[in-house]
Amino acid sequence: KISWHTIFLFEGVMIYLDEGVPEALLKVCSEALKMTAESGSLVFADRLENIPGGDALLGQTELAKNGWNVTDWLPKPGLARHMGCAEPL
């Protein structure tokens, strides 16, 4: 059997999506991994919804709400202010 590790990469995408869409997109990605029982991770350099600044706790909470466990959190100035990695819960 072939084993896959899927990497979801979001770079400057969520900034331009309507309210609620980024959250739904994160949830769909984590659920897709759960349904297939494959391993995967999320890598992002974007602006995540409901996190006004670079607060790590807010980032962890928001991503956990959508099925992700933050493994690295690296905020920065600018539009795509949230950078990091996460794995499915």
Backbone atoms as SQL, in Angstrom:
CREATE TABLE atoms (id INTEGER PRIMARY KEY, chain TEXT, resi INTEGER, resn TEXT, atom TEXT, x REAL, y REAL, z REAL);
INSERT INTO atoms VALUES
  (1, 'A', 1, 'LYS', 'N', 0.829, -1.182, 0.000),
  (2, 'A', 1, 'LYS', 'CA', 0.000, 0.000, 0.000),
  (3, 'A', 1, 'LYS', 'C', 0.879, 1.253, 0.000),
  (4, 'A', 2, 'ILE', 'N', 0.498, 2.208, -0.802),
  (5, 'A', 2, 'ILE', 'CA', 1.202, 3.485, -0.848),
  (6, 'A', 2, 'ILE', 'C', 0.682, 4.373, 0.273),
  (7, 'A', 3, 'SER', 'N', 1.579, 5.009, 0.985),
  (8, 'A', 3, 'SER', 'CA', 1.206, 5.917, 2.052),
  (9, 'A', 3, 'SER', 'C', 1.504, 7.353, 1.602),
  (10, 'A', 4, 'TRP', 'N', 0.561, 8.249, 1.803),
  (11, 'A', 4, 'TRP', 'CA', 0.706, 9.633, 1.387),
  (12, 'A', 4, 'TRP', 'C', 0.785, 10.555, 2.590),
  (13, 'A', 5, 'HIS', 'N', 1.467, 11.657, 2.416),
  (14, 'A', 5, 'HIS', 'CA', 1.436, 12.752, 3.376),
  (15, 'A', 5, 'HIS', 'C', 1.033, 13.992, 2.584),
  (16, 'A', 6, 'THR', 'N', -0.182, 14.439, 2.803),
  (17, 'A', 6, 'THR', 'CA', -0.713, 15.590, 2.075),
  (18, 'A', 6, 'THR', 'C', -0.345, 16.871, 2.809),
  (19, 'A', 7, 'ILE', 'N', 0.136, 17.853, 2.059),
  (20, 'A', 7, 'ILE', 'CA', 0.466, 19.149, 2.639),
  (21, 'A', 7, 'ILE', 'C', -0.464, 20.188, 2.019),
  (22, 'A', 8, 'PHE', 'N', -1.276, 20.817, 2.870),
  (23, 'A', 8, 'PHE', 'CA', -2.123, 21.920, 2.430),
  (24, 'A', 8, 'PHE', 'C', -1.337, 23.206, 2.653),
  (25, 'A', 9, 'LEU', 'N', -1.180, 24.009, 1.609),
  (26, 'A', 9, 'LEU', 'CA', -0.415, 25.251, 1.681),
  (27, 'A', 9, 'LEU', 'C', -1.328, 26.420, 1.341),
  (28, 'A', 10, 'PHE', 'N', -1.442, 27.358, 2.267),
  (29, 'A', 10, 'PHE', 'CA', -2.202, 28.578, 2.026),
  (30, 'A', 10, 'PHE', 'C', -1.246, 29.754, 2.163),
  (31, 'A', 11, 'GLU', 'N', -1.085, 30.486, 1.077),
  (32, 'A', 11, 'GLU', 'CA', -0.192, 31.642, 1.083),
  (33, 'A', 11, 'GLU', 'C', -0.923, 32.828, 0.461),
  (34, 'A', 12, 'GLY', 'N', -1.387, 33.726, 1.314),
  (35, 'A', 12, 'GLY', 'CA', -2.058, 34.927, 0.832),
  (36, 'A', 12, 'GLY', 'C', -3.372, 34.656, 0.123),
  (37, 'A', 13, 'VAL', 'N', -4.068, 33.598, 0.497),
  (38, 'A', 13, 'VAL', 'CA', -5.351, 33.249, -0.129),
  (39, 'A', 13, 'VAL', 'C', -6.510, 33.735, 0.727),
  (40, 'A', 14, 'MET', 'N', -6.449, 33.466, 2.011),
  (41, 'A', 14, 'MET', 'CA', -7.571, 33.741, 2.905),
  (42, 'A', 14, 'MET', 'C', -7.850, 35.233, 3.065),
  (43, 'A', 15, 'ILE', 'N', -6.847, 36.050, 2.795),
  (44, 'A', 15, 'ILE', 'CA', -6.994, 37.498, 2.866),
  (45, 'A', 15, 'ILE', 'C', -8.139, 37.970, 1.973),
  (46, 'A', 16, 'TYR', 'N', -8.320, 37.307, 0.845),
  (47, 'A', 16, 'TYR', 'CA', -9.255, 37.753, -0.178),
  (48, 'A', 16, 'TYR', 'C', -10.591, 37.018, -0.173),
  (49, 'A', 17, 'LEU', 'N', -10.779, 36.068, 0.724),
  (50, 'A', 17, 'LEU', 'CA', -12.018, 35.293, 0.764),
  (51, 'A', 17, 'LEU', 'C', -13.065, 35.973, 1.637),
  (52, 'A', 18, 'ASP', 'N', -14.332, 35.746, 1.316),
  (53, 'A', 18, 'ASP', 'CA', -15.429, 36.304, 2.109),
  (54, 'A', 18, 'ASP', 'C', -15.423, 35.723, 3.518),
  (55, 'A', 19, 'GLU', 'N', -16.019, 36.458, 4.435),
  (56, 'A', 19, 'GLU', 'CA', -16.093, 36.035, 5.824),
  (57, 'A', 19, 'GLU', 'C', -16.720, 34.645, 5.928),
  (58, 'A', 20, 'GLY', 'N', -16.117, 33.810, 6.739),
  (59, 'A', 20, 'GLY', 'CA', -16.612, 32.447, 6.949),
  (60, 'A', 20, 'GLY', 'C', -15.992, 31.420, 6.025),
  (61, 'A', 21, 'VAL', 'N', -15.528, 31.843, 4.876),
  (62, 'A', 21, 'VAL', 'CA', -14.950, 30.900, 3.904),
  (63, 'A', 21, 'VAL', 'C', -13.604, 30.348, 4.379),
  (64, 'A', 22, 'PRO', 'N', -12.693, 31.184, 4.902),
  (65, 'A', 22, 'PRO', 'CA', -11.419, 30.627, 5.379),
  (66, 'A', 22, 'PRO', 'C', -11.608, 29.561, 6.457),
  (67, 'A', 23, 'GLU', 'N', -12.514, 29.824, 7.385),
  (68, 'A', 23, 'GLU', 'CA', -12.784, 28.868, 8.461),
  (69, 'A', 23, 'GLU', 'C', -13.314, 27.552, 7.879),
  (70, 'A', 24, 'ALA', 'N', -14.245, 27.651, 6.943),
  (71, 'A', 24, 'ALA', 'CA', -14.815, 26.451, 6.305),
  (72, 'A', 24, 'ALA', 'C', -13.747, 25.687, 5.523),
  (73, 'A', 25, 'LEU', 'N', -12.860, 26.406, 4.864),
  (74, 'A', 25, 'LEU', 'CA', -11.798, 25.775, 4.087),
  (75, 'A', 25, 'LEU', 'C', -10.846, 24.987, 4.983),
  (76, 'A', 26, 'LEU', 'N', -10.469, 25.561, 6.119),
  (77, 'A', 26, 'LEU', 'CA', -9.610, 24.856, 7.066),
  (78, 'A', 26, 'LEU', 'C', -10.279, 23.581, 7.570),
  (79, 'A', 27, 'LYS', 'N', -11.572, 23.684, 7.854),
  (80, 'A', 27, 'LYS', 'CA', -12.314, 22.535, 8.366),
  (81, 'A', 27, 'LYS', 'C', -12.421, 21.433, 7.311),
  (82, 'A', 28, 'VAL', 'N', -12.695, 21.789, 6.058),
  (83, 'A', 28, 'VAL', 'CA', -12.811, 20.805, 4.976),
  (84, 'A', 28, 'VAL', 'C', -11.484, 20.061, 4.796),
  (85, 'A', 29, 'CYS', 'N', -10.382, 20.775, 4.871),
  (86, 'A', 29, 'CYS', 'CA', -9.064, 20.139, 4.703),
  (87, 'A', 29, 'CYS', 'C', -8.784, 19.140, 5.819),
  (88, 'A', 30, 'SER', 'N', -9.063, 19.530, 7.068),
  (89, 'A', 30, 'SER', 'CA', -8.798, 18.603, 8.177),
  (90, 'A', 30, 'SER', 'C', -9.732, 17.396, 8.105),
  (91, 'A', 31, 'GLU', 'N', -10.990, 17.619, 7.722),
  (92, 'A', 31, 'GLU', 'CA', -11.934, 16.506, 7.609),
  (93, 'A', 31, 'GLU', 'C', -11.566, 15.556, 6.473),
  (94, 'A', 32, 'ALA', 'N', -11.025, 16.092, 5.390),
  (95, 'A', 32, 'ALA', 'CA', -10.594, 15.244, 4.274),
  (96, 'A', 32, 'ALA', 'C', -9.505, 14.277, 4.727),
  (97, 'A', 33, 'LEU', 'N', -8.579, 14.756, 5.535),
  (98, 'A', 33, 'LEU', 'CA', -7.519, 13.876, 6.044),
  (99, 'A', 33, 'LEU', 'C', -8.087, 12.813, 6.970),
  (100, 'A', 34, 'LYS', 'N', -9.040, 13.189, 7.799),
  (101, 'A', 34, 'LYS', 'CA', -9.647, 12.222, 8.718),
  (102, 'A', 34, 'LYS', 'C', -10.406, 11.145, 7.953),
  (103, 'A', 35, 'MET', 'N', -11.113, 11.532, 6.889),
  (104, 'A', 35, 'MET', 'CA', -11.902, 10.570, 6.112),
  (105, 'A', 35, 'MET', 'C', -11.018, 9.552, 5.403),
  (106, 'A', 36, 'THR', 'N', -9.854, 9.984, 4.949),
  (107, 'A', 36, 'THR', 'CA', -8.968, 9.083, 4.211),
  (108, 'A', 36, 'THR', 'C', -7.975, 8.379, 5.115),
  (109, 'A', 37, 'ALA', 'N', -7.884, 8.803, 6.365),
  (110, 'A', 37, 'ALA', 'CA', -6.934, 8.246, 7.338),
  (111, 'A', 37, 'ALA', 'C', -5.483, 8.388, 6.866),
  (112, 'A', 38, 'GLU', 'N', -5.231, 9.368, 6.023),
  (113, 'A', 38, 'GLU', 'CA', -3.864, 9.650, 5.570),
  (114, 'A', 38, 'GLU', 'C', -3.245, 10.707, 6.488),
  (115, 'A', 39, 'SER', 'N', -1.927, 10.765, 6.487),
  (116, 'A', 39, 'SER', 'CA', -1.266, 11.804, 7.273),
  (117, 'A', 39, 'SER', 'C', -1.236, 13.089, 6.449),
  (118, 'A', 40, 'GLY', 'N', -1.083, 14.193, 7.140),
  (119, 'A', 40, 'GLY', 'CA', -1.048, 15.459, 6.435),
  (120, 'A', 40, 'GLY', 'C', -0.668, 16.590, 7.361),
  (121, 'A', 41, 'SER', 'N', -0.463, 17.746, 6.775),
  (122, 'A', 41, 'SER', 'CA', -0.147, 18.926, 7.552),
  (123, 'A', 41, 'SER', 'C', -0.622, 20.170, 6.816),
  (124, 'A', 42, 'LEU', 'N', -0.660, 21.254, 7.558),
  (125, 'A', 42, 'LEU', 'CA', -1.061, 22.549, 7.046),
  (126, 'A', 42, 'LEU', 'C', 0.121, 23.492, 7.198),
  (127, 'A', 43, 'VAL', 'N', 0.426, 24.220, 6.143),
  (128, 'A', 43, 'VAL', 'CA', 1.470, 25.240, 6.165),
  (129, 'A', 43, 'VAL', 'C', 0.808, 26.524, 5.681),
  (130, 'A', 44, 'PHE', 'N', 0.990, 27.606, 6.410),
  (131, 'A', 44, 'PHE', 'CA', 0.295, 28.835, 6.030),
  (132, 'A', 44, 'PHE', 'C', 1.151, 30.079, 6.223),
  (133, 'A', 45, 'ALA', 'N', 0.967, 31.019, 5.324),
  (134, 'A', 45, 'ALA', 'CA', 1.480, 32.381, 5.414),
  (135, 'A', 45, 'ALA', 'C', 0.330, 33.230, 4.903),
  (136, 'A', 46, 'ASP', 'N', -0.541, 33.615, 5.791),
  (137, 'A', 46, 'ASP', 'CA', -1.818, 34.196, 5.405),
  (138, 'A', 46, 'ASP', 'C', -2.370, 35.009, 6.563),
  (139, 'A', 47, 'ARG', 'N', -3.564, 35.514, 6.409),
  (140, 'A', 47, 'ARG', 'CA', -4.251, 36.165, 7.516),
  (141, 'A', 47, 'ARG', 'C', -5.436, 35.279, 7.886),
  (142, 'A', 48, 'LEU', 'N', -5.371, 34.684, 9.048),
  (143, 'A', 48, 'LEU', 'CA', -6.428, 33.791, 9.503),
  (144, 'A', 48, 'LEU', 'C', -7.568, 34.595, 10.118),
  (145, 'A', 49, 'GLU', 'N', -8.778, 34.110, 9.921),
  (146, 'A', 49, 'GLU', 'CA', -9.963, 34.777, 10.433),
  (147, 'A', 49, 'GLU', 'C', -10.003, 34.774, 11.952),
  (148, 'A', 50, 'ASN', 'N', -10.574, 35.810, 12.530),
  (149, 'A', 50, 'ASN', 'CA', -10.829, 35.922, 13.975),
  (150, 'A', 50, 'ASN', 'C', -9.564, 36.053, 14.812),
  (151, 'A', 51, 'ILE', 'N', -8.456, 36.438, 14.180),
  (152, 'A', 51, 'ILE', 'CA', -7.201, 36.654, 14.908),
  (153, 'A', 51, 'ILE', 'C', -6.684, 38.032, 14.482),
  (154, 'A', 52, 'PRO', 'N', -7.055, 39.078, 15.206),
  (155, 'A', 52, 'PRO', 'CA', -6.709, 40.428, 14.763),
  (156, 'A', 52, 'PRO', 'C', -5.211, 40.728, 14.719),
  (157, 'A', 53, 'GLY', 'N', -4.429, 40.165, 15.612),
  (158, 'A', 53, 'GLY', 'CA', -2.987, 40.415, 15.626),
  (159, 'A', 53, 'GLY', 'C', -2.228, 39.122, 15.429),
  (160, 'A', 54, 'GLY', 'N', -1.133, 38.990, 16.122),
  (161, 'A', 54, 'GLY', 'CA', -0.319, 37.785, 15.996),
  (162, 'A', 54, 'GLY', 'C', -0.375, 36.902, 17.228),
  (163, 'A', 55, 'ASP', 'N', -1.436, 37.021, 18.019),
  (164, 'A', 55, 'ASP', 'CA', -1.561, 36.292, 19.272),
  (165, 'A', 55, 'ASP', 'C', -1.563, 34.783, 19.057),
  (166, 'A', 56, 'ALA', 'N', -0.589, 34.092, 19.633),
  (167, 'A', 56, 'ALA', 'CA', -0.438, 32.645, 19.452),
  (168, 'A', 56, 'ALA', 'C', -1.608, 31.867, 20.035),
  (169, 'A', 57, 'LEU', 'N', -2.102, 32.271, 21.198),
  (170, 'A', 57, 'LEU', 'CA', -3.210, 31.556, 21.828),
  (171, 'A', 57, 'LEU', 'C', -4.481, 31.652, 20.985),
  (172, 'A', 58, 'LEU', 'N', -4.759, 32.837, 20.450),
  (173, 'A', 58, 'LEU', 'CA', -5.908, 32.985, 19.557),
  (174, 'A', 58, 'LEU', 'C', -5.737, 32.132, 18.306),
  (175, 'A', 59, 'GLY', 'N', -4.519, 32.097, 17.775),
  (176, 'A', 59, 'GLY', 'CA', -4.234, 31.276, 16.597),
  (177, 'A', 59, 'GLY', 'C', -4.453, 29.797, 16.869),
  (178, 'A', 60, 'GLN', 'N', -3.966, 29.339, 18.009),
  (179, 'A', 60, 'GLN', 'CA', -4.150, 27.929, 18.385),
  (180, 'A', 60, 'GLN', 'C', -5.624, 27.598, 18.560),
  (181, 'A', 61, 'THR', 'N', -6.350, 28.491, 19.200),
  (182, 'A', 61, 'THR', 'CA', -7.777, 28.271, 19.442),
  (183, 'A', 61, 'THR', 'C', -8.553, 28.232, 18.128),
  (184, 'A', 62, 'GLU', 'N', -8.291, 29.182, 17.258),
  (185, 'A', 62, 'GLU', 'CA', -9.005, 29.263, 15.980),
  (186, 'A', 62, 'GLU', 'C', -8.724, 28.037, 15.114),
  (187, 'A', 63, 'LEU', 'N', -7.474, 27.627, 15.044),
  (188, 'A', 63, 'LEU', 'CA', -7.145, 26.456, 14.235),
  (189, 'A', 63, 'LEU', 'C', -7.688, 25.178, 14.858),
  (190, 'A', 64, 'ALA', 'N', -7.679, 25.072, 16.173),
  (191, 'A', 64, 'ALA', 'CA', -8.232, 23.887, 16.843),
  (192, 'A', 64, 'ALA', 'C', -9.729, 23.760, 16.572),
  (193, 'A', 65, 'LYS', 'N', -10.422, 24.893, 16.518),
  (194, 'A', 65, 'LYS', 'CA', -11.845, 24.905, 16.195),
  (195, 'A', 65, 'LYS', 'C', -12.124, 24.237, 14.848),
  (196, 'A', 66, 'ASN', 'N', -11.127, 24.274, 13.975),
  (197, 'A', 66, 'ASN', 'CA', -11.279, 23.761, 12.617),
  (198, 'A', 66, 'ASN', 'C', -10.472, 22.496, 12.365),
  (199, 'A', 67, 'GLY', 'N', -10.060, 21.826, 13.457),
  (200, 'A', 67, 'GLY', 'CA', -9.439, 20.511, 13.323),
  (201, 'A', 67, 'GLY', 'C', -7.928, 20.471, 13.225),
  (202, 'A', 68, 'TRP', 'N', -7.245, 21.555, 13.603),
  (203, 'A', 68, 'TRP', 'CA', -5.784, 21.607, 13.466),
  (204, 'A', 68, 'TRP', 'C', -5.106, 21.894, 14.797),
  (205, 'A', 69, 'ASN', 'N', -3.954, 21.279, 14.997),
  (206, 'A', 69, 'ASN', 'CA', -3.099, 21.520, 16.155),
  (207, 'A', 69, 'ASN', 'C', -1.855, 22.275, 15.681),
  (208, 'A', 70, 'VAL', 'N', -1.668, 23.488, 16.165),
  (209, 'A', 70, 'VAL', 'CA', -0.533, 24.321, 15.739),
  (210, 'A', 70, 'VAL', 'C', 0.775, 23.724, 16.255),
  (211, 'A', 71, 'THR', 'N', 1.724, 23.517, 15.357),
  (212, 'A', 71, 'THR', 'CA', 3.045, 23.027, 15.758),
  (213, 'A', 71, 'THR', 'C', 4.095, 24.139, 15.703),
  (214, 'A', 72, 'ASP', 'N', 3.888, 25.138, 14.852),
  (215, 'A', 72, 'ASP', 'CA', 4.765, 26.320, 14.765),
  (216, 'A', 72, 'ASP', 'C', 3.905, 27.535, 14.499),
  (217, 'A', 73, 'TRP', 'N', 4.191, 28.628, 15.192),
  (218, 'A', 73, 'TRP', 'CA', 3.442, 29.874, 15.022),
  (219, 'A', 73, 'TRP', 'C', 4.449, 31.008, 14.911),
  (220, 'A', 74, 'LEU', 'N', 4.455, 31.689, 13.769),
  (221, 'A', 74, 'LEU', 'CA', 5.438, 32.738, 13.506),
  (222, 'A', 74, 'LEU', 'C', 4.742, 33.979, 12.949),
  (223, 'A', 75, 'PRO', 'N', 4.195, 34.851, 13.800),
  (224, 'A', 75, 'PRO', 'CA', 3.538, 36.051, 13.286),
  (225, 'A', 75, 'PRO', 'C', 4.553, 37.042, 12.726),
  (226, 'A', 76, 'LYS', 'N', 4.080, 37.883, 11.820),
  (227, 'A', 76, 'LYS', 'CA', 4.937, 38.906, 11.227),
  (228, 'A', 76, 'LYS', 'C', 4.083, 40.104, 10.851),
  (229, 'A', 77, 'PRO', 'N', 4.682, 41.242, 10.575),
  (230, 'A', 77, 'PRO', 'CA', 3.905, 42.397, 10.123),
  (231, 'A', 77, 'PRO', 'C', 3.418, 42.178, 8.682),
  (232, 'A', 78, 'GLY', 'N', 2.405, 42.905, 8.303),
  (233, 'A', 78, 'GLY', 'CA', 1.914, 42.840, 6.930),
  (234, 'A', 78, 'GLY', 'C', 0.569, 42.162, 6.817),
  (235, 'A', 79, 'LEU', 'N', 0.059, 42.083, 5.594),
  (236, 'A', 79, 'LEU', 'CA', -1.260, 41.478, 5.369),
  (237, 'A', 79, 'LEU', 'C', -1.274, 39.998, 5.722),
  (238, 'A', 80, 'ALA', 'N', -0.317, 39.255, 5.215),
  (239, 'A', 80, 'ALA', 'CA', -0.242, 37.809, 5.514),
  (240, 'A', 80, 'ALA', 'C', 0.530, 37.640, 6.804),
  (241, 'A', 81, 'ARG', 'N', -0.078, 38.081, 7.905),
  (242, 'A', 81, 'ARG', 'CA', 0.652, 38.207, 9.174),
  (243, 'A', 81, 'ARG', 'C', 0.769, 36.914, 9.977),
  (244, 'A', 82, 'HIS', 'N', 0.031, 35.894, 9.611),
  (245, 'A', 82, 'HIS', 'CA', 0.072, 34.639, 10.363),
  (246, 'A', 82, 'HIS', 'C', 0.830, 33.584, 9.570),
  (247, 'A', 83, 'MET', 'N', 1.897, 33.098, 10.115),
  (248, 'A', 83, 'MET', 'CA', 2.683, 32.038, 9.462),
  (249, 'A', 83, 'MET', 'C', 2.849, 30.896, 10.442),
  (250, 'A', 84, 'GLY', 'N', 2.838, 29.680, 9.906),
  (251, 'A', 84, 'GLY', 'CA', 3.043, 28.561, 10.792),
  (252, 'A', 84, 'GLY', 'C', 2.722, 27.228, 10.139),
  (253, 'A', 85, 'CYS', 'N', 2.728, 26.213, 10.980),
  (254, 'A', 85, 'CYS', 'CA', 2.434, 24.843, 10.558),
  (255, 'A', 85, 'CYS', 'C', 1.475, 24.240, 11.565),
  (256, 'A', 86, 'ALA', 'N', 0.685, 23.278, 11.084),
  (257, 'A', 86, 'ALA', 'CA', -0.245, 22.584, 11.970),
  (258, 'A', 86, 'ALA', 'C', -0.434, 21.166, 11.468),
  (259, 'A', 87, 'GLU', 'N', -0.890, 20.302, 12.373),
  (260, 'A', 87, 'GLU', 'CA', -1.202, 18.921, 12.021),
  (261, 'A', 87, 'GLU', 'C', -2.638, 18.664, 12.449),
  (262, 'A', 88, 'PRO', 'N', -3.282, 17.672, 11.849),
  (263, 'A', 88, 'PRO', 'CA', -4.671, 17.396, 12.240),
  (264, 'A', 88, 'PRO', 'C', -4.769, 16.985, 13.700),
  (265, 'A', 89, 'LEU', 'N', -5.875, 17.364, 14.336),
  (266, 'A', 89, 'LEU', 'CA', -6.123, 16.954, 15.725),
  (267, 'A', 89, 'LEU', 'C', -6.411, 15.469, 15.792);
